[in-house]
């Protein structure tokens, strides 16, 4: 019954607009665009993905009163400037290369068996280096409460399905706190000064909403399975075949990581034209990242 309650919550928030039954719905994402990127919307492979909408459901639609991000006129593309840009509310700097990172956890298994899960959204300094813990005053320890206070219950439900901590490492809440505190506070366009009529912690909602929206467009499981790369207890793959499958899906390179020779992470890279909240995410090749996977014999273990 829980999954039907979650679906009901999503319907109440307007995230799904049903037409002709559960198998047909239209989904939209508020204030999100991707340039020069071709991809297929992922198939509905499970009732969980049907309810939460892996095909870019608007998980949070700013229904609660809050401030507004700065309006960016003629924004520049991050990591492409030759001189310093003063307005870091409309230009992500120094962390202008945004990495959407994903997990494939098998021991213990986390998330749906046919989906990778969210790791985070990391601001790379355009050269493979990273800032971290950039604002001690915003090291929040109440992410769940913040999301609930803004009515983002559908977003929270989605995160509790696709943004999961290894249970041996702690709770989902502690993982979200870590990702926000270490990486979210280093995204310049999410600074509190970048909002008109700023409401406390609204940038936190924007961070988690944008990260999950990006994740929904990056279906690693489908990218790999389309190339015949599927989880197996016996079969192994070459790193070049894995890389080729991910590049074919997006037209740019990605990076995968391994633990003990088995796939466990995928990293996707974007430059951003404008702010993280309202800007255009432009897929780009990896910068500074290298794979920890062997050239051959890469395992892709089932959950």
Short mmCIF file of C-alpha atoms in Angstrom, two decimals:
data_model
loop_
_atom_site.label_atom_id
_atom_site.label_comp_id
_atom_site.label_asym_id
_atom_site.label_seq_id
_atom_site.Cartn_x
_atom_site.Cartn_y
_atom_site.Cartn_z
CA UNK A 1 0.00 0.00 0.00
CA UNK A 2 2.95 2.32 0.60
CA UNK A 3 3.74 2.68 -3.09
CA UNK A 4 0.16 3.68 -3.84
CA UNK A 5 0.28 6.29 -1.10
CA UNK A 6 3.47 7.68 -2.65
CA UNK A 7 1.75 7.82 -6.03
CA UNK A 8 -1.19 9.59 -4.44
CA UNK A 9 1.15 12.15 -2.91
CA UNK A 10 2.75 12.77 -6.29
CA UNK A 11 -0.61 13.23 -7.94
CA UNK A 12 -1.73 15.67 -5.26
CA UNK A 13 1.36 17.80 -5.82
CA UNK A 14 0.79 17.91 -9.55
CA UNK A 15 3.94 15.98 -10.36
CA UNK A 16 2.06 13.50 -12.54
CA UNK A 17 -0.74 14.31 -14.96
CA UNK A 18 -2.37 11.03 -15.77
CA UNK A 19 -3.97 10.41 -19.14
CA UNK A 20 -5.36 7.04 -20.12
CA UNK A 21 -4.25 5.21 -16.97
CA UNK A 22 -1.01 4.83 -15.06
CA UNK A 23 1.00 3.72 -18.06
CA UNK A 24 0.53 7.04 -19.84
CA UNK A 25 1.54 10.27 -18.26
CA UNK A 26 3.12 13.57 -19.13
CA UNK A 27 6.00 14.81 -17.05
CA UNK A 28 7.66 18.18 -16.96
CA UNK A 29 10.64 19.68 -15.19
CA UNK A 30 10.49 23.30 -14.06
CA UNK A 31 13.39 25.56 -15.04
CA UNK A 32 15.62 22.81 -16.48
CA UNK A 33 17.11 22.55 -19.93
CA UNK A 34 19.92 20.61 -21.59
CA UNK A 35 21.69 21.87 -24.70
CA UNK A 36 23.02 19.72 -27.55
CA UNK A 37 21.94 16.51 -25.86
CA UNK A 38 19.94 13.67 -27.38
CA UNK A 39 18.58 10.91 -25.22
CA UNK A 40 15.60 8.65 -24.93
CA UNK A 41 13.28 8.89 -21.98
CA UNK A 42 13.84 5.75 -19.93
CA UNK A 43 11.23 3.02 -20.07
CA UNK A 44 9.06 2.42 -17.04
CA UNK A 45 10.73 -0.62 -15.58
CA UNK A 46 9.11 -0.84 -12.19
CA UNK A 47 6.14 0.42 -10.24
CA UNK A 48 8.49 2.59 -8.17
CA UNK A 49 9.69 4.40 -11.27
CA UNK A 50 6.12 4.70 -12.48
CA UNK A 51 5.12 6.36 -9.25
CA UNK A 52 8.10 8.67 -8.97
CA UNK A 53 8.58 9.30 -12.66
CA UNK A 54 12.09 8.47 -13.84
CA UNK A 55 11.26 10.44 -17.01
CA UNK A 56 11.82 13.85 -15.44
CA UNK A 57 8.88 14.34 -13.11
CA UNK A 58 8.81 17.81 -11.59
CA UNK A 59 9.58 16.74 -8.04
CA UNK A 60 9.27 20.21 -6.55
CA UNK A 61 7.38 23.05 -8.18
CA UNK A 62 7.99 25.94 -5.75
CA UNK A 63 4.45 25.83 -4.45
CA UNK A 64 5.49 27.31 -1.11
CA UNK A 65 6.24 31.02 -0.78
CA UNK A 66 9.95 31.72 -1.11
CA UNK A 67 12.41 34.04 -2.75
CA UNK A 68 13.45 33.89 -6.40
CA UNK A 69 16.92 33.27 -7.88
CA UNK A 70 18.52 36.20 -9.64
CA UNK A 71 17.45 36.71 -13.24
CA UNK A 72 20.46 36.11 -15.47
CA UNK A 73 20.55 38.11 -18.72
CA UNK A 74 22.88 36.81 -21.44
CA UNK A 75 24.65 34.38 -19.12
CA UNK A 76 28.09 32.99 -19.96
CA UNK A 77 28.97 29.32 -20.14
CA UNK A 78 30.94 28.24 -17.10
CA UNK A 79 34.58 27.15 -17.49
CA UNK A 80 34.82 29.08 -20.79
CA UNK A 81 35.75 32.52 -19.46
CA UNK A 82 39.18 34.05 -20.04
CA UNK A 83 38.85 36.69 -17.32
CA UNK A 84 37.20 36.67 -13.92
CA UNK A 85 33.41 37.05 -13.91
CA UNK A 86 32.17 39.34 -11.16
CA UNK A 87 28.57 38.11 -10.92
CA UNK A 88 28.91 34.65 -9.45
CA UNK A 89 25.15 34.48 -8.95
CA UNK A 90 24.79 34.01 -12.71
CA UNK A 91 28.13 32.30 -13.36
CA UNK A 92 29.28 29.28 -11.39
CA UNK A 93 32.82 29.96 -10.22
CA UNK A 94 35.23 28.64 -9.29
CA UNK A 95 33.26 25.37 -9.35
CA UNK A 96 31.88 25.78 -12.87
CA UNK A 97 32.07 22.15 -14.01
CA UNK A 98 29.14 20.34 -12.40
CA UNK A 99 29.46 16.59 -11.91
CA UNK A 100 26.37 14.48 -11.37
CA UNK A 101 27.70 11.38 -9.66
CA UNK A 102 25.96 8.02 -9.21
CA UNK A 103 26.38 4.81 -7.23
CA UNK A 104 25.89 1.14 -8.09
CA UNK A 105 25.87 -0.43 -4.62
CA UNK A 106 25.64 -4.19 -4.34
CA UNK A 107 27.01 -5.08 -0.91
CA UNK A 108 24.71 -4.19 0.66
CA UNK A 109 22.41 -3.47 -2.26
CA UNK A 110 20.71 -0.07 -2.27
CA UNK A 111 17.92 1.22 -4.49
CA UNK A 112 15.95 -0.52 -7.25
CA UNK A 113 17.63 -3.50 -8.90
CA UNK A 114 17.40 -1.85 -12.33
CA UNK A 115 18.64 1.62 -11.45
CA UNK A 116 21.78 3.32 -10.26
CA UNK A 117 21.33 5.76 -7.37
CA UNK A 118 22.31 9.36 -6.68
CA UNK A 119 25.66 10.16 -5.13
CA UNK A 120 25.63 13.94 -5.53
CA UNK A 121 26.27 17.09 -7.54
CA UNK A 122 29.87 18.26 -7.27
CA UNK A 123 31.26 21.63 -8.41
CA UNK A 124 34.58 20.86 -10.12
CA UNK A 125 36.93 23.86 -10.50
CA UNK A 126 37.15 23.20 -14.27
CA UNK A 127 40.50 21.45 -13.77
CA UNK A 128 39.73 18.34 -11.73
CA UNK A 129 40.11 20.02 -8.33
CA UNK A 130 37.29 20.71 -5.89
CA UNK A 131 36.38 23.08 -3.13
CA UNK A 132 34.72 21.60 -0.10
CA UNK A 133 32.79 22.74 2.97
CA UNK A 134 32.73 26.29 1.60
CA UNK A 135 30.35 27.83 4.15
CA UNK A 136 30.51 26.67 7.76
CA UNK A 137 27.40 28.71 8.59
CA UNK A 138 25.31 26.52 6.28
CA UNK A 139 26.34 23.05 7.43
CA UNK A 140 22.72 22.08 8.00
CA UNK A 141 21.81 18.97 9.96
CA UNK A 142 18.09 18.95 9.19
CA UNK A 143 17.74 18.36 5.44
CA UNK A 144 14.56 16.31 5.80
CA UNK A 145 12.94 19.00 7.93
CA UNK A 146 13.98 21.72 5.45
CA UNK A 147 12.42 19.87 2.52
CA UNK A 148 9.23 19.23 4.46
CA UNK A 149 9.01 22.88 5.48
CA UNK A 150 8.89 23.81 1.79
CA UNK A 151 6.28 21.16 0.98
CA UNK A 152 8.77 19.12 -1.07
CA UNK A 153 7.36 15.76 0.00
CA UNK A 154 7.45 14.21 -3.47
CA UNK A 155 11.09 15.19 -3.78
CA UNK A 156 11.77 13.68 -0.37
CA UNK A 157 9.99 10.44 -1.30
CA UNK A 158 12.05 10.23 -4.48
CA UNK A 159 15.28 10.77 -2.55
CA UNK A 160 14.33 8.00 -0.13
CA UNK A 161 14.15 5.67 -3.14
CA UNK A 162 17.03 6.88 -5.33
CA UNK A 163 19.40 8.85 -3.04
CA UNK A 164 20.36 6.30 -0.44
CA UNK A 165 23.19 5.88 2.00
CA UNK A 166 24.96 2.59 2.52
CA UNK A 167 23.15 1.44 5.67
CA UNK A 168 26.52 0.46 7.13
CA UNK A 169 27.62 4.10 6.84
CA UNK A 170 24.59 5.80 8.38
CA UNK A 171 21.18 7.20 7.53
CA UNK A 172 19.99 8.80 4.31
CA UNK A 173 19.70 12.07 6.23
CA UNK A 174 23.37 11.98 7.24
CA UNK A 175 24.37 11.31 3.62
CA UNK A 176 22.29 14.25 2.36
CA UNK A 177 23.78 16.50 5.04
CA UNK A 178 27.26 15.48 3.90
CA UNK A 179 26.56 16.10 0.20
CA UNK A 180 25.02 19.49 0.85
CA UNK A 181 27.67 20.61 3.36
CA UNK A 182 30.69 19.42 1.38
CA UNK A 183 29.54 20.18 -2.18
CA UNK A 184 26.32 22.20 -2.22
CA UNK A 185 27.82 25.06 -0.24
CA UNK A 186 30.54 25.40 -2.91
CA UNK A 187 28.10 26.15 -5.75
CA UNK A 188 28.36 29.93 -6.05
CA UNK A 189 24.92 30.47 -7.60
CA UNK A 190 23.33 28.85 -4.55
CA UNK A 191 24.70 31.50 -2.22
CA UNK A 192 22.02 33.21 -0.15
CA UNK A 193 22.83 36.57 -1.76
CA UNK A 194 21.74 35.14 -5.12
CA UNK A 195 18.03 35.28 -4.18
CA UNK A 196 15.56 38.13 -4.18
CA UNK A 197 13.49 38.06 -0.98
CA UNK A 198 15.57 35.12 0.24
CA UNK A 199 13.85 32.64 2.55
CA UNK A 200 16.08 30.63 4.88
CA UNK A 201 17.39 27.34 3.43
CA UNK A 202 15.52 27.64 0.12
CA UNK A 203 18.83 27.08 -1.67
CA UNK A 204 18.93 23.62 -0.08
CA UNK A 205 15.68 22.69 -1.83
CA UNK A 206 17.08 23.99 -5.12
CA UNK A 207 20.23 21.87 -4.69
CA UNK A 208 18.41 18.59 -4.08
CA UNK A 209 15.74 19.33 -6.68
CA UNK A 210 18.28 20.10 -9.41
CA UNK A 211 20.44 17.11 -8.57
CA UNK A 212 17.52 14.70 -8.81
CA UNK A 213 16.30 16.33 -12.03
CA UNK A 214 19.72 15.79 -13.61
CA UNK A 215 19.83 12.23 -12.31
CA UNK A 216 16.53 11.48 -14.03
CA UNK A 217 18.07 12.35 -17.41
CA UNK A 218 21.10 10.10 -16.84
CA UNK A 219 19.86 6.52 -16.91
CA UNK A 220 23.14 4.64 -16.56
CA UNK A 221 21.43 1.26 -16.32
CA UNK A 222 19.69 1.76 -19.67
CA UNK A 223 22.80 3.24 -21.31
CA UNK A 224 24.78 0.12 -20.44
CA UNK A 225 22.07 -2.44 -21.12
CA UNK A 226 21.55 -0.98 -24.60
CA UNK A 227 25.13 -2.06 -25.31
CA UNK A 228 24.62 -5.53 -23.85
CA UNK A 229 26.31 -4.62 -20.58
CA UNK A 230 24.08 -6.00 -17.85
CA UNK A 231 24.66 -7.11 -14.27
CA UNK A 232 26.06 -10.63 -14.02
CA UNK A 233 27.74 -12.85 -11.46
CA UNK A 234 29.95 -14.43 -14.13
CA UNK A 235 30.35 -12.15 -17.15
CA UNK A 236 32.90 -9.33 -17.27
CA UNK A 237 33.37 -6.37 -19.61
CA UNK A 238 36.12 -4.15 -20.95
CA UNK A 239 36.45 -0.59 -19.74
CA UNK A 240 36.50 0.62 -23.35
CA UNK A 241 33.10 -1.01 -24.02
CA UNK A 242 31.61 0.61 -20.91
CA UNK A 243 33.02 4.02 -21.81
CA UNK A 244 31.76 3.69 -25.38
CA UNK A 245 28.23 2.86 -24.18
CA UNK A 246 28.07 5.95 -21.97
CA UNK A 247 29.54 8.20 -24.65
CA UNK A 248 27.12 6.90 -27.27
CA UNK A 249 24.19 7.81 -25.05
CA UNK A 250 25.21 11.45 -24.56
CA UNK A 251 27.80 12.30 -27.19
CA UNK A 252 30.44 13.14 -24.57
CA UNK A 253 32.61 11.07 -22.27
CA UNK A 254 31.86 10.02 -18.72
CA UNK A 255 33.98 8.35 -16.05
CA UNK A 256 33.25 5.12 -14.19
CA UNK A 257 34.86 3.96 -10.96
CA UNK A 258 35.36 0.48 -9.56
CA UNK A 259 35.79 -1.14 -6.19
CA UNK A 260 37.68 -4.43 -6.23
CA UNK A 261 37.30 -4.56 -10.00
CA UNK A 262 33.51 -4.10 -9.95
CA UNK A 263 31.57 -1.07 -11.20
CA UNK A 264 30.35 1.15 -8.39
CA UNK A 265 30.26 4.77 -9.63
CA UNK A 266 29.53 6.85 -12.73
CA UNK A 267 30.43 10.54 -13.16
CA UNK A 268 28.76 12.84 -15.71
CA UNK A 269 30.00 16.35 -16.49
CA UNK A 270 28.20 19.59 -17.37
CA UNK A 271 29.12 23.19 -17.98
CA UNK A 272 26.31 25.56 -17.02
CA UNK A 273 25.08 28.66 -18.83
CA UNK A 274 23.65 30.72 -15.99
CA UNK A 275 22.78 29.59 -12.49
CA UNK A 276 22.35 26.04 -11.25
CA UNK A 277 18.76 26.93 -10.34
CA UNK A 278 17.56 28.19 -13.73
CA UNK A 279 20.44 27.81 -16.17
CA UNK A 280 21.15 25.51 -19.10
CA UNK A 281 23.23 22.42 -18.39
CA UNK A 282 25.53 21.63 -21.32
CA UNK A 283 26.99 18.09 -21.41
CA UNK A 284 30.76 18.11 -21.71
CA UNK A 285 33.68 15.70 -21.62
CA UNK A 286 35.41 14.67 -18.45
CA UNK A 287 37.98 17.03 -16.97
CA UNK A 288 40.52 15.80 -14.49
CA UNK A 289 38.72 12.57 -13.68
CA UNK A 290 40.28 9.16 -14.26
CA UNK A 291 38.84 5.70 -13.87
CA UNK A 292 39.90 3.29 -11.16
CA UNK A 293 38.60 0.34 -13.19
CA UNK A 294 40.88 -2.21 -14.88
CA UNK A 295 41.09 -2.23 -18.69
CA UNK A 296 39.60 -5.72 -18.87
CA UNK A 297 37.64 -8.04 -16.61
CA UNK A 298 35.41 -5.33 -15.18
CA UNK A 299 32.62 -6.85 -13.11
CA UNK A 300 29.08 -5.47 -13.05
CA UNK A 301 27.52 -7.35 -10.20
CA UNK A 302 23.73 -7.63 -9.73
CA UNK A 303 22.05 -6.07 -6.75
#
